[in-house]
Short mmCIF file of C-alpha atoms (C1' of nucleotides) in Angstrom, two decimals:
data_model
loop_
_atom_site.label_atom_id
_atom_site.label_comp_id
_atom_site.label_asym_id
_atom_site.label_seq_id
_atom_site.Cartn_x
_atom_site.Cartn_y
_atom_site.Cartn_z
CA UNK A 1 -63.97 113.49 -125.67
CA UNK A 2 -61.77 115.18 -123.17
CA UNK A 3 -62.07 116.92 -119.84
CA UNK A 4 -62.50 120.47 -120.00
CA UNK A 5 -62.08 122.81 -116.80
CA UNK A 6 -62.82 126.53 -116.31
CA UNK A 7 -59.45 128.07 -115.77
CA UNK A 8 -59.68 131.31 -113.57
CA UNK A 9 -56.44 132.58 -115.22
CA UNK A 10 -57.85 132.55 -118.93
CA UNK A 11 -61.58 132.76 -117.65
CA UNK A 12 -62.46 130.28 -120.07
CA UNK A 13 -62.92 126.47 -120.12
CA UNK A 14 -59.99 124.68 -121.87
CA UNK A 15 -59.19 121.07 -122.27
CA UNK A 16 -57.39 119.62 -119.49
CA UNK A 17 -54.01 118.27 -120.47
CA UNK A 18 -51.45 117.42 -117.85
CA UNK A 19 -47.89 118.68 -118.17
CA UNK A 20 -46.26 115.23 -117.98
CA UNK A 21 -47.89 112.12 -119.32
CA UNK A 22 -50.92 111.18 -117.38
CA UNK A 23 -49.60 112.46 -113.91
CA UNK A 24 -51.48 115.29 -112.39
CA UNK A 25 -50.10 117.41 -109.64
CA UNK A 26 -52.76 118.97 -107.76
CA UNK A 27 -52.56 121.46 -104.96
CA UNK A 28 -55.62 122.46 -102.87
CA UNK A 29 -55.48 125.23 -100.26
CA UNK A 30 -56.13 123.72 -96.78
CA UNK A 31 -57.67 125.37 -93.81
CA UNK A 32 -56.30 127.84 -91.28
CA UNK A 33 -56.13 125.93 -88.11
CA UNK A 34 -57.48 128.46 -85.61
CA UNK A 35 -60.82 126.67 -85.37
CA UNK A 36 -63.17 124.04 -86.69
CA UNK A 37 -64.10 123.61 -90.20
CA UNK A 38 -67.75 124.38 -91.28
CA UNK A 39 -69.92 123.11 -93.97
CA UNK A 40 -68.49 125.74 -96.24
CA UNK A 41 -65.12 124.10 -96.07
CA UNK A 42 -66.90 120.82 -96.58
CA UNK A 43 -68.28 122.10 -99.83
CA UNK A 44 -64.98 123.01 -101.23
CA UNK A 45 -63.23 119.90 -100.15
CA UNK A 46 -66.14 117.60 -101.56
CA UNK A 47 -65.65 119.45 -104.95
CA UNK A 48 -61.90 118.96 -105.11
CA UNK A 49 -62.48 115.42 -103.96
CA UNK A 50 -65.00 114.83 -106.78
CA UNK A 51 -62.31 116.24 -109.03
CA UNK A 52 -59.74 114.12 -107.79
CA UNK A 53 -61.98 111.05 -108.07
CA UNK A 54 -62.96 111.88 -111.67
CA UNK A 55 -59.25 112.35 -112.82
CA UNK A 56 -58.79 109.02 -111.38
CA UNK A 57 -61.83 107.54 -113.08
CA UNK A 58 -60.39 109.14 -116.46
CA UNK A 59 -57.12 107.15 -115.85
CA UNK A 60 -54.90 109.92 -114.47
CA UNK A 61 -52.45 109.43 -111.60
CA UNK A 62 -53.00 112.07 -109.18
CA UNK A 63 -50.68 113.52 -106.52
CA UNK A 64 -52.93 115.48 -104.31
CA UNK A 65 -51.31 117.83 -101.71
CA UNK A 66 -53.31 119.98 -99.33
CA UNK A 67 -51.62 122.13 -96.76
CA UNK A 68 -52.35 122.96 -93.16
CA UNK A 69 -51.84 126.39 -92.18
CA UNK A 70 -50.48 126.11 -88.74
CA UNK A 71 -48.74 129.52 -88.23
CA UNK A 72 -50.62 132.73 -88.86
CA UNK A 73 -51.93 135.65 -86.92
CA UNK A 74 -55.20 134.28 -86.03
CA UNK A 75 -53.61 130.92 -84.76
CA UNK A 76 -51.15 132.92 -82.48
CA UNK A 77 -54.03 135.12 -81.25
CA UNK A 78 -56.40 132.00 -80.68
CA UNK A 79 -53.62 130.04 -78.83
CA UNK A 80 -53.05 133.24 -76.60
CA UNK A 81 -56.58 133.37 -75.70
CA UNK A 82 -57.01 129.82 -74.92
CA UNK A 83 -53.89 129.77 -73.13
CA UNK A 84 -52.41 126.97 -75.28
CA UNK A 85 -49.53 126.70 -77.96
CA UNK A 86 -49.92 126.96 -81.63
CA UNK A 87 -48.78 123.49 -81.92
CA UNK A 88 -51.48 122.02 -79.53
CA UNK A 89 -54.16 124.12 -81.30
CA UNK A 90 -53.00 122.69 -84.72
CA UNK A 91 -52.77 119.05 -83.57
CA UNK A 92 -56.40 119.35 -82.28
CA UNK A 93 -57.91 120.96 -85.21
CA UNK A 94 -55.87 118.72 -87.61
CA UNK A 95 -57.39 115.43 -85.82
CA UNK A 96 -60.89 116.90 -85.98
CA UNK A 97 -60.44 118.06 -89.68
CA UNK A 98 -59.19 114.55 -90.92
CA UNK A 99 -61.96 112.68 -89.05
CA UNK A 100 -64.61 115.18 -90.32
CA UNK A 101 -63.49 114.77 -93.86
CA UNK A 102 -63.50 111.13 -93.49
CA UNK A 103 -67.07 111.06 -92.20
CA UNK A 104 -68.10 112.97 -95.56
CA UNK A 105 -66.11 110.27 -97.46
CA UNK A 106 -63.67 112.64 -98.83
CA UNK A 107 -60.58 110.64 -99.75
CA UNK A 108 -57.46 111.95 -98.06
CA UNK A 109 -54.69 113.95 -99.88
CA UNK A 110 -51.53 112.15 -100.48
CA UNK A 111 -49.60 114.63 -98.50
CA UNK A 112 -50.54 117.31 -95.76
CA UNK A 113 -47.53 119.61 -95.48
CA UNK A 114 -47.67 122.08 -92.66
CA UNK A 115 -46.28 125.57 -92.97
CA UNK A 116 -44.13 125.28 -89.88
CA UNK A 117 -42.38 122.28 -91.64
CA UNK A 118 -41.47 124.32 -94.57
CA UNK A 119 -39.56 127.25 -92.94
CA UNK A 120 -36.12 126.51 -94.73
CA UNK A 121 -37.75 126.53 -98.18
CA UNK A 122 -39.65 129.77 -97.34
CA UNK A 123 -36.57 131.47 -96.13
CA UNK A 124 -34.55 130.40 -99.23
CA UNK A 125 -37.53 131.70 -101.38
CA UNK A 126 -37.68 134.90 -99.71
CA UNK A 127 -33.94 135.36 -99.96
CA UNK A 128 -34.13 134.34 -103.52
CA UNK A 129 -36.77 137.05 -104.20
CA UNK A 130 -34.55 139.73 -102.46
CA UNK A 131 -31.55 138.67 -104.60
CA UNK A 132 -33.65 139.20 -107.67
CA UNK A 133 -35.00 142.63 -106.51
CA UNK A 134 -38.35 141.45 -106.06
CA UNK A 135 -38.53 141.83 -102.31
CA UNK A 136 -36.95 144.14 -99.84
CA UNK A 137 -36.35 144.02 -96.01
CA UNK A 138 -37.81 146.63 -93.77
CA UNK A 139 -37.05 146.44 -90.03
CA UNK A 140 -36.87 142.59 -89.90
CA UNK A 141 -40.01 142.18 -92.16
CA UNK A 142 -39.50 141.42 -95.85
CA UNK A 143 -42.11 142.49 -98.55
CA UNK A 144 -42.75 141.51 -101.92
CA UNK A 145 -42.50 144.28 -104.34
CA UNK A 146 -45.65 144.11 -106.36
CA UNK A 147 -44.76 146.92 -108.93
CA UNK A 148 -41.48 144.88 -109.84
CA UNK A 149 -43.79 141.99 -111.03
CA UNK A 150 -45.13 143.27 -114.42
CA UNK A 151 -48.00 140.78 -114.52
CA UNK A 152 -49.21 141.16 -110.93
CA UNK A 153 -52.97 141.00 -111.00
CA UNK A 154 -53.24 138.60 -113.88
CA UNK A 155 -55.16 135.82 -111.89
CA UNK A 156 -57.76 137.93 -110.28
CA UNK A 157 -57.85 140.30 -113.42
CA UNK A 158 -57.37 143.66 -111.86
CA UNK A 159 -54.64 146.22 -112.08
CA UNK A 160 -52.76 147.58 -109.20
CA UNK A 161 -54.03 151.06 -110.12
CA UNK A 162 -57.66 149.99 -109.71
CA UNK A 163 -57.14 148.28 -106.53
CA UNK A 164 -55.21 151.20 -104.97
CA UNK A 165 -57.92 153.53 -106.14
CA UNK A 166 -60.67 151.62 -104.12
CA UNK A 167 -58.46 150.27 -101.38
CA UNK A 168 -59.75 149.76 -97.86
CA UNK A 169 -56.69 148.70 -96.47
CA UNK A 170 -54.79 150.85 -93.77
CA UNK A 171 -51.56 151.86 -95.68
CA UNK A 172 -48.38 151.07 -94.17
CA UNK A 173 -46.45 154.19 -94.86
CA UNK A 174 -42.98 152.26 -94.76
CA UNK A 175 -43.73 150.15 -97.73
CA UNK A 176 -42.59 150.86 -101.29
CA UNK A 177 -46.20 150.39 -102.48
CA UNK A 178 -49.37 149.96 -100.51
CA UNK A 179 -50.03 146.55 -102.13
CA UNK A 180 -46.69 145.12 -101.25
CA UNK A 181 -47.34 142.08 -98.96
CA UNK A 182 -45.18 140.46 -96.35
CA UNK A 183 -43.12 137.33 -97.09
CA UNK A 184 -41.63 137.40 -93.73
CA UNK A 185 -42.84 139.19 -90.56
CA UNK A 186 -40.44 140.15 -87.69
CA UNK A 187 -41.71 138.48 -84.41
CA UNK A 188 -42.99 140.40 -81.42
CA UNK A 189 -41.94 139.40 -78.22
CA UNK A 190 -43.77 136.16 -76.96
CA UNK A 191 -44.78 135.24 -80.41
CA UNK A 192 -43.45 131.98 -82.18
CA UNK A 193 -40.26 132.68 -84.13
CA UNK A 194 -37.80 131.09 -86.22
CA UNK A 195 -34.27 132.42 -87.01
CA UNK A 196 -33.71 134.08 -90.44
CA UNK A 197 -31.35 136.28 -92.11
CA UNK A 198 -33.57 139.02 -91.10
CA UNK A 199 -33.70 138.33 -87.43
CA UNK A 200 -36.33 136.11 -85.58
CA UNK A 201 -39.61 136.13 -87.24
CA UNK A 202 -42.23 133.98 -89.07
CA UNK A 203 -43.68 133.57 -92.71
CA UNK A 204 -46.32 135.72 -94.09
CA UNK A 205 -49.56 134.08 -95.02
CA UNK A 206 -49.00 133.48 -98.81
CA UNK A 207 -45.47 132.24 -99.13
CA UNK A 208 -46.03 128.92 -97.25
CA UNK A 209 -48.18 127.72 -100.20
CA UNK A 210 -45.63 128.59 -102.78
CA UNK A 211 -42.97 126.83 -100.64
CA UNK A 212 -44.88 123.93 -100.00
CA UNK A 213 -45.78 123.37 -103.76
CA UNK A 214 -42.19 123.59 -104.49
CA UNK A 215 -41.23 121.07 -101.99
CA UNK A 216 -43.99 118.54 -102.93
CA UNK A 217 -44.39 119.12 -106.59
CA UNK A 218 -41.56 121.14 -107.83
CA UNK A 219 -41.71 124.43 -109.66
CA UNK A 220 -44.89 123.64 -111.92
CA UNK A 221 -48.04 122.14 -111.05
CA UNK A 222 -51.06 121.26 -113.08
CA UNK A 223 -54.20 122.12 -110.81
CA UNK A 224 -54.30 124.72 -108.21
CA UNK A 225 -57.84 124.75 -106.27
CA UNK A 226 -59.57 126.76 -103.57
CA UNK A 227 -62.42 128.83 -102.73
CA UNK A 228 -63.06 131.91 -104.70
CA UNK A 229 -62.51 133.84 -101.39
CA UNK A 230 -58.92 133.04 -101.64
CA UNK A 231 -58.49 134.04 -105.30
CA UNK A 232 -57.35 137.59 -103.96
CA UNK A 233 -55.04 138.39 -102.52
CA UNK A 234 -53.77 134.70 -101.48
CA UNK A 235 -53.50 133.00 -104.86
CA UNK A 236 -52.64 136.34 -106.76
CA UNK A 237 -49.69 136.59 -104.40
CA UNK A 238 -48.80 132.95 -104.56
CA UNK A 239 -48.53 133.18 -108.31
CA UNK A 240 -46.55 136.39 -108.00
CA UNK A 241 -43.83 134.78 -105.69
CA UNK A 242 -43.63 131.41 -107.32
CA UNK A 243 -43.39 132.69 -110.74
CA UNK A 244 -40.82 135.49 -109.82
CA UNK A 245 -38.86 132.86 -107.85
CA UNK A 246 -38.87 130.09 -110.45
CA UNK A 247 -39.18 132.07 -113.64
CA UNK A 248 -41.67 129.43 -114.84
CA UNK A 249 -45.45 129.32 -115.06
CA UNK A 250 -46.80 127.93 -111.71
CA UNK A 251 -50.00 126.42 -111.89
CA UNK A 252 -51.45 125.58 -115.23
CA UNK A 253 -55.15 125.45 -114.27
CA UNK A 254 -56.59 127.52 -111.45
CA UNK A 255 -59.98 126.15 -110.13
CA UNK A 256 -62.04 128.00 -107.79
CA UNK A 257 -65.34 127.03 -106.10
CA UNK A 258 -67.97 129.42 -105.30
CA UNK A 259 -69.09 129.91 -101.83
CA UNK A 260 -71.79 128.48 -99.50
CA UNK A 261 -74.10 130.73 -97.57
CA UNK A 262 -77.23 130.65 -95.56
CA UNK A 263 -80.36 131.91 -97.03
CA UNK A 264 -80.43 135.69 -97.12
CA UNK A 265 -76.97 135.80 -95.61
CA UNK A 266 -73.53 136.45 -96.97
CA UNK A 267 -71.03 133.61 -97.49
CA UNK A 268 -70.11 131.43 -94.54
CA UNK A 269 -66.92 132.36 -93.13
CA UNK A 270 -65.37 132.17 -89.75
CA UNK A 271 -64.93 135.93 -89.12
CA UNK A 272 -68.56 136.69 -89.84
CA UNK A 273 -70.08 133.82 -87.88
CA UNK A 274 -73.38 132.16 -88.75
CA UNK A 275 -71.52 128.82 -89.07
CA UNK A 276 -72.83 125.32 -89.29
CA UNK A 277 -70.57 122.71 -88.25
CA UNK A 278 -69.92 119.53 -90.04
CA UNK A 279 -70.86 117.08 -86.78
CA UNK A 280 -74.24 119.01 -86.67
CA UNK A 281 -74.93 118.76 -90.23
CA UNK A 282 -74.01 114.91 -90.02
CA UNK A 283 -76.22 114.47 -86.97
CA UNK A 284 -79.16 115.37 -89.31
CA UNK A 285 -78.10 114.03 -92.74
CA UNK A 286 -76.27 111.23 -94.32
CA UNK A 287 -72.97 112.10 -95.92
CA UNK A 288 -74.42 110.89 -99.20
CA UNK A 289 -77.30 113.56 -98.82
CA UNK A 290 -74.74 116.34 -97.89
CA UNK A 291 -72.51 115.48 -100.89
CA UNK A 292 -75.67 115.12 -103.22
CA UNK A 293 -77.00 118.22 -102.12
CA UNK A 294 -73.60 120.04 -102.75
CA UNK A 295 -73.08 118.30 -106.04
CA UNK A 296 -76.54 118.98 -107.34
CA UNK A 297 -75.27 122.69 -108.07
CA UNK A 298 -72.44 123.41 -110.36
CA UNK A 299 -69.36 124.12 -108.43
CA UNK A 300 -69.01 127.78 -109.67
CA UNK A 301 -72.43 128.82 -108.67
CA UNK A 302 -73.02 129.99 -105.05
CA UNK A 303 -75.17 127.66 -103.05
CA UNK A 304 -77.48 128.35 -100.25
CA UNK A 305 -77.58 125.78 -97.44
CA UNK A 306 -80.97 124.75 -96.42
CA UNK A 307 -82.17 121.90 -94.34
CA UNK A 308 -85.06 121.36 -96.60
CA UNK A 309 -82.74 121.27 -99.44
CA UNK A 310 -80.51 118.56 -98.00
CA UNK A 311 -83.69 116.68 -96.91
CA UNK A 312 -84.85 116.74 -100.46
CA UNK A 313 -81.51 115.41 -101.62
CA UNK A 314 -81.67 112.61 -99.07
CA UNK A 315 -85.29 111.54 -100.31
CA UNK A 316 -84.00 111.57 -103.75
CA UNK A 317 -81.19 109.12 -102.81
CA UNK A 318 -83.74 106.57 -101.65
CA UNK A 319 -84.48 106.00 -105.52
CA UNK A 320 -80.83 105.24 -106.18
CA UNK A 321 -80.52 103.27 -103.02
CA UNK A 322 -83.42 101.24 -103.91
CA UNK A 323 -81.84 100.48 -107.35
CA UNK A 324 -78.84 98.97 -105.69
CA UNK A 325 -80.26 97.39 -102.68
CA UNK A 326 -80.40 93.82 -103.87
CA UNK A 327 -77.22 93.97 -105.89
CA UNK A 328 -75.22 90.80 -106.40
CA UNK A 329 -71.88 90.16 -108.11
CA UNK A 330 -72.34 90.57 -111.84
CA UNK A 331 -72.42 87.49 -113.98
CA UNK A 332 -72.93 86.42 -117.39
CA UNK A 333 -76.71 86.87 -117.14
CA UNK A 334 -77.76 90.26 -118.37
CA UNK A 335 -80.72 92.15 -119.43
CA UNK A 336 -79.76 93.61 -122.80
CA UNK A 337 -82.09 96.61 -122.81
CA UNK A 338 -80.63 97.33 -119.44
CA UNK A 339 -77.09 97.08 -120.25
CA UNK A 340 -77.78 99.55 -123.23
CA UNK A 341 -79.33 101.86 -120.39
CA UNK A 342 -76.22 101.43 -118.30
CA UNK A 343 -73.97 102.26 -121.39
CA UNK A 344 -76.03 105.42 -122.06
CA UNK A 345 -75.80 106.47 -118.41
CA UNK A 346 -72.12 106.02 -118.51
CA UNK A 347 -71.72 108.15 -121.59
CA UNK A 348 -73.99 110.94 -120.30
CA UNK A 349 -72.18 110.96 -117.16
CA UNK A 350 -68.71 111.22 -118.72
CA UNK A 351 -70.06 113.85 -121.10
CA UNK A 352 -71.26 115.94 -118.05
CA UNK A 353 -68.38 115.55 -116.08
CA UNK A 354 -66.17 116.42 -118.97
CA UNK A 355 -67.92 119.66 -119.14
CA UNK A 356 -66.15 121.50 -116.40
CA UNK A 357 -67.45 119.00 -113.85
CA UNK A 358 -71.08 119.26 -114.45
CA UNK A 359 -72.10 117.13 -111.32
CA UNK A 360 -75.70 118.13 -111.55
CA UNK A 361 -75.97 116.74 -114.95
CA UNK A 362 -74.04 113.55 -113.92
CA UNK A 363 -76.35 113.06 -111.03
CA UNK A 364 -79.23 113.25 -113.61
CA UNK A 365 -77.52 110.41 -115.46
CA UNK A 366 -77.50 108.32 -112.23
CA UNK A 367 -81.26 108.94 -111.70
CA UNK A 368 -82.13 107.88 -115.29
CA UNK A 369 -80.14 104.52 -114.77
CA UNK A 370 -81.68 103.99 -111.27
CA UNK A 371 -85.21 104.32 -112.86
CA UNK A 372 -84.47 101.86 -115.48
CA UNK A 373 -82.97 99.33 -113.10
CA UNK A 374 -86.10 99.91 -110.85
CA UNK A 375 -88.48 99.39 -113.68
CA UNK A 376 -86.66 96.23 -114.89
CA UNK A 377 -87.01 94.71 -111.44
CA UNK A 378 -90.61 95.67 -111.34
CA UNK A 379 -91.00 93.96 -114.69
CA UNK A 380 -89.61 90.58 -113.41
CA UNK A 381 -85.84 90.79 -114.13
CA UNK A 382 -83.77 88.69 -111.67
CA UNK A 383 -81.11 90.07 -109.37
CA UNK A 384 -78.48 88.26 -111.68
CA UNK A 385 -80.07 90.31 -114.76
CA UNK A 386 -79.76 93.59 -112.77
CA UNK A 387 -76.24 93.04 -111.47
CA UNK A 388 -74.25 94.56 -114.30
CA UNK A 389 -76.33 97.78 -114.38
CA UNK A 390 -76.20 98.03 -110.68
CA UNK A 391 -72.43 97.60 -110.87
CA UNK A 392 -72.29 100.58 -113.20
CA UNK A 393 -74.54 102.76 -111.10
CA UNK A 394 -72.24 102.03 -107.98
CA UNK A 395 -69.08 102.81 -109.86
CA UNK A 396 -70.45 106.06 -111.35
CA UNK A 397 -72.01 107.03 -107.80
CA UNK A 398 -68.68 106.44 -106.19
CA UNK A 399 -67.22 108.81 -108.54
CA UNK A 400 -69.19 111.42 -106.94
CA UNK A 401 -68.40 109.90 -103.57
CA UNK A 402 -71.87 108.52 -103.15
CA UNK A 403 -72.01 105.27 -101.31
CA UNK A 404 -75.78 104.52 -101.98
CA UNK A 405 -75.77 102.72 -98.58
CA UNK A 406 -78.69 102.96 -96.34
CA UNK A 407 -78.08 105.53 -93.46
CA UNK A 408 -77.25 103.33 -90.80
CA UNK A 409 -79.03 103.62 -87.28
CA UNK A 410 -77.46 101.41 -84.70
CA UNK A 411 -79.97 98.80 -83.41
CA UNK A 412 -78.96 96.65 -80.50
CA UNK A 413 -79.38 92.98 -80.33
CA UNK A 414 -82.28 93.20 -77.84
CA UNK A 415 -84.07 95.71 -79.87
CA UNK A 416 -83.53 93.58 -83.20
CA UNK A 417 -84.93 90.54 -81.42
CA UNK A 418 -87.99 92.41 -80.40
CA UNK A 419 -88.70 93.96 -83.62
CA UNK A 420 -88.25 90.48 -85.29
CA UNK A 421 -90.88 89.31 -82.70
CA UNK A 422 -93.35 91.99 -83.45
CA UNK A 423 -92.88 91.65 -87.17
CA UNK A 424 -93.54 87.87 -86.82
CA UNK A 425 -96.55 88.58 -84.79
CA UNK A 426 -97.77 90.94 -87.34
CA UNK A 427 -97.47 88.64 -90.12
CA UNK A 428 -99.17 85.84 -88.18
CA UNK A 429 -102.14 88.27 -87.70
CA UNK A 430 -102.00 89.17 -91.61
CA UNK A 431 -102.22 85.47 -92.47
CA UNK A 432 -105.28 85.01 -90.12
CA UNK A 433 -106.66 88.15 -91.91
CA UNK A 434 -106.65 90.24 -88.63
CA UNK A 435 -105.70 93.24 -90.44
CA UNK A 436 -106.76 95.77 -87.74
CA UNK A 437 -104.69 94.01 -85.28
CA UNK A 438 -101.90 93.68 -87.66
CA UNK A 439 -102.11 97.46 -88.38
CA UNK A 440 -101.93 97.97 -84.68
CA UNK A 441 -98.68 96.21 -84.46
CA UNK A 442 -97.20 98.10 -87.36
CA UNK A 443 -98.24 101.42 -85.50
CA UNK A 444 -96.31 99.98 -82.67
CA UNK A 445 -93.31 99.61 -84.82
CA UNK A 446 -93.68 102.96 -86.48
CA UNK A 447 -93.65 104.45 -83.07
CA UNK A 448 -90.35 102.71 -82.50
CA UNK A 449 -88.98 104.51 -85.52
CA UNK A 450 -89.17 101.15 -87.33
CA UNK A 451 -90.38 101.35 -91.07
CA UNK A 452 -91.59 97.95 -92.52
CA UNK A 453 -92.01 96.79 -96.07
CA UNK A 454 -94.05 93.62 -97.28
CA UNK A 455 -93.21 92.05 -100.40
CA UNK A 456 -93.29 88.71 -102.14
CA UNK A 457 -89.99 87.72 -100.47
CA UNK A 458 -91.37 88.59 -96.89
CA UNK A 459 -91.27 91.57 -94.68
CA UNK A 460 -88.32 93.66 -94.23
CA UNK A 461 -87.62 96.43 -91.81
CA UNK A 462 -85.32 99.38 -91.17
CA UNK A 463 -84.68 101.86 -88.65
CA UNK A 464 -85.39 105.33 -89.85
CA UNK A 465 -84.45 107.47 -86.73
"C1'" G B 1 -65.95 153.28 -107.56
"C1'" G B 2 -63.46 148.85 -110.31
"C1'" C B 3 -63.81 143.59 -111.80
"C1'" G B 4 -66.95 139.53 -112.13
"C1'" A B 5 -71.31 136.01 -111.65
"C1'" C B 6 -76.27 135.03 -111.64
"C1'" G B 7 -82.00 135.47 -112.41
"C1'" U B 8 -85.17 128.60 -116.12
"C1'" G B 9 -92.17 125.14 -113.85
"C1'" G B 10 -94.51 125.66 -106.26
"C1'" C B 11 -89.05 124.78 -104.52
"C1'" C B 12 -83.83 123.19 -105.96
"C1'" A B 13 -81.31 122.83 -110.52
"C1'" A B 14 -78.89 121.06 -115.67
"C1'" G B 15 -78.93 122.84 -120.64
"C1'" U B 16 -79.23 124.42 -126.04
"C1'" G B 17 -79.16 129.54 -131.92
"C1'" G B 18 -83.79 125.74 -134.74
"C1'" C B 19 -84.83 118.64 -132.99
"C1'" U B 20 -89.76 116.24 -126.81
"C1'" A B 21 -85.80 122.82 -122.24
"C1'" A B 22 -82.35 116.94 -118.25
"C1'" G B 23 -82.84 115.35 -113.15
"C1'" G B 24 -84.34 115.69 -107.84
"C1'" C B 25 -88.15 117.43 -104.21
"C1'" A B 26 -93.36 118.80 -103.44
"C1'" A B 27 -98.63 118.08 -105.53
"C1'" G B 28 -102.45 115.45 -108.04
"C1'" G B 29 -103.99 110.72 -110.73
"C1'" C B 30 -103.04 105.45 -111.66
"C1'" U B 31 -100.44 100.38 -111.24
"C1'" C B 32 -98.84 97.11 -107.43
"C1'" U B 33 -100.47 96.03 -102.06
"C1'" G B 34 -105.42 93.22 -97.36
"C1'" C B 35 -104.20 98.39 -96.18
"C1'" A B 36 -99.58 100.88 -96.40
"C1'" A B 37 -94.28 101.76 -97.64
"C1'" A B 38 -91.12 101.33 -101.65
"C1'" A B 39 -90.78 101.12 -106.90
"C1'" G B 40 -92.92 102.26 -111.68
"C1'" C B 41 -96.46 105.08 -115.07
"C1'" C B 42 -98.85 109.82 -116.11
"C1'" U B 43 -99.95 115.26 -115.48
"C1'" G B 44 -97.19 121.13 -115.42
"C1'" A B 45 -92.42 125.90 -117.51
"C1'" U B 46 -91.80 129.52 -123.77
"C1'" C B 47 -86.81 130.38 -119.69
"C1'" G B 48 -86.34 138.55 -114.95
"C1'" U B 49 -88.18 143.28 -117.98
"C1'" G B 50 -87.47 146.07 -122.55
"C1'" G B 51 -84.87 146.57 -127.12
"C1'" G B 52 -81.38 144.90 -130.93
"C1'" U B 53 -78.82 140.99 -134.38
"C1'" U B 54 -80.70 136.70 -137.01
"C1'" C B 55 -84.58 133.20 -141.63
"C1'" A B 56 -84.78 131.44 -136.34
"C1'" A B 57 -83.06 133.41 -129.23
"C1'" U B 58 -84.47 130.94 -123.45
"C1'" U B 59 -79.33 130.44 -125.66
"C1'" C B 60 -75.63 136.17 -128.99
"C1'" C B 61 -75.39 142.06 -128.25
"C1'" C B 62 -77.16 146.44 -125.32
"C1'" A B 63 -80.06 148.73 -121.53
"C1'" C B 64 -82.82 148.33 -116.98
"C1'" C B 65 -84.45 145.86 -112.57
"C1'" G B 66 -83.17 142.32 -108.71
"C1'" U B 67 -79.68 139.05 -106.16
"C1'" C B 68 -74.70 137.91 -105.16
"C1'" G B 69 -68.97 137.60 -105.11
"C1'" C B 70 -64.13 139.85 -104.75
"C1'" C B 71 -61.32 144.42 -104.20
"C1'" U B 72 -58.57 143.27 -95.54
"C1'" C B 73 -58.97 138.01 -92.79
"C1'" C B 74 -61.69 133.82 -95.32
"C1'" A B 75 -62.63 127.08 -98.49
#
RNA sequence: GGCGACGUGGCCAAGUGGCUAAGGCAAGGCUCUGCAAAAGCCUGAUCGUGGGUUCAAUUCCCACCGUCGCCUCCA
């Protein structure tokens, strides 16, 4: 068994084999820092987080690099509008981004390089490309010469002639070819600028990722990821620059996630509006529910975000949570039938994930196992007997970034004491068979957002809102 | 116009050339419970339409209808 990933470059699923031993060099395109992230970003980063978790689960050693684009037209524009600096803007949104990703249980990358910290490498690469005849200077700008790159278009699978035929881009007459793109842009007055052989300027959009990859990973990487929207031109240009500069194959696997949208609308993206921000989503749903909702669809299929859909995922998680709620440390005691179920679930989980990250199928394996655990408990298995299977369920859930913890709702000490008193009162009434009065107390608790459950072990309660 | 993807039970969504077409939500019935809640059990689909290939297709091919993505900035 081996992991197969769909590679955009070959348009096929191929077996994943790292270039060097079990070391995986992975680079995922990070956000442009001119505004806050939205749940479309969350989708992409949840998927690549899951890929990373799975690679680690499979025994690979992963170096995950994710950039921050902190210099770009939009950022300059936004900084000017908000009367601030690009640095301040970047700092603000980086802090927000990282904390939002944390709250979605997305593990941090190993390195977060920033474009502005890669300027010397960007200049070195640009210079190198000019020397090779792959780029040319024009009034302080430097453009990549797409016609000099014989396989330009190989990633997005289109030819220059096709693209130019249907071009919607305003043509800059000075350029050699309409598709030539900027590696370096001369700065206008008042714009951030760095000294360069071509005068004061700043990097183009695509070269930063090539430079940061070179700095962090070297000339060749295993996995390059991002949303399908950055496939062209961003990744196409990246591959062109990097390979023209190094003369080597750049990324071995290109992985692109499909995009998120709202029902009946186009993709969620910042320049179209119609965004749902991460704190808003988290105020209504647990991070587990958001992840389960997203991972319930294959990453290469577009997904419509609906509140009902996430709610359904939340309710589904209750079944998984119930399965592990009384988990104790696994010991020698085990339920053989259950151990068999756990082994089957693990096998199914791996089979699914090996097949190009079939997270929906993997989730199915989790539900199968949860059902067996809940059934075994119902049939009288002790916590000790359930423990090993529960450990498996928690381990596999964690690969998907699911904690299976009850969503927490803060309860003050005062409130807690009051609830305990009411629960005790109700139980006294029940013991006296005064059920009508007991139900009255329960209604009172429900009113407070408290859900109670009676069992042989006593009455438990939880706050649900 | 070019390239590409998708259309599976009420909703979401895996999947396979022939073996019971996963799983979740919702609905109905049942078990448990004083009643509930939770959990468990049971109940439903011939896979957009029309052709073709094949002993056999939901699964391959073609056409059509519908939805969507990229071709400018975008995860």
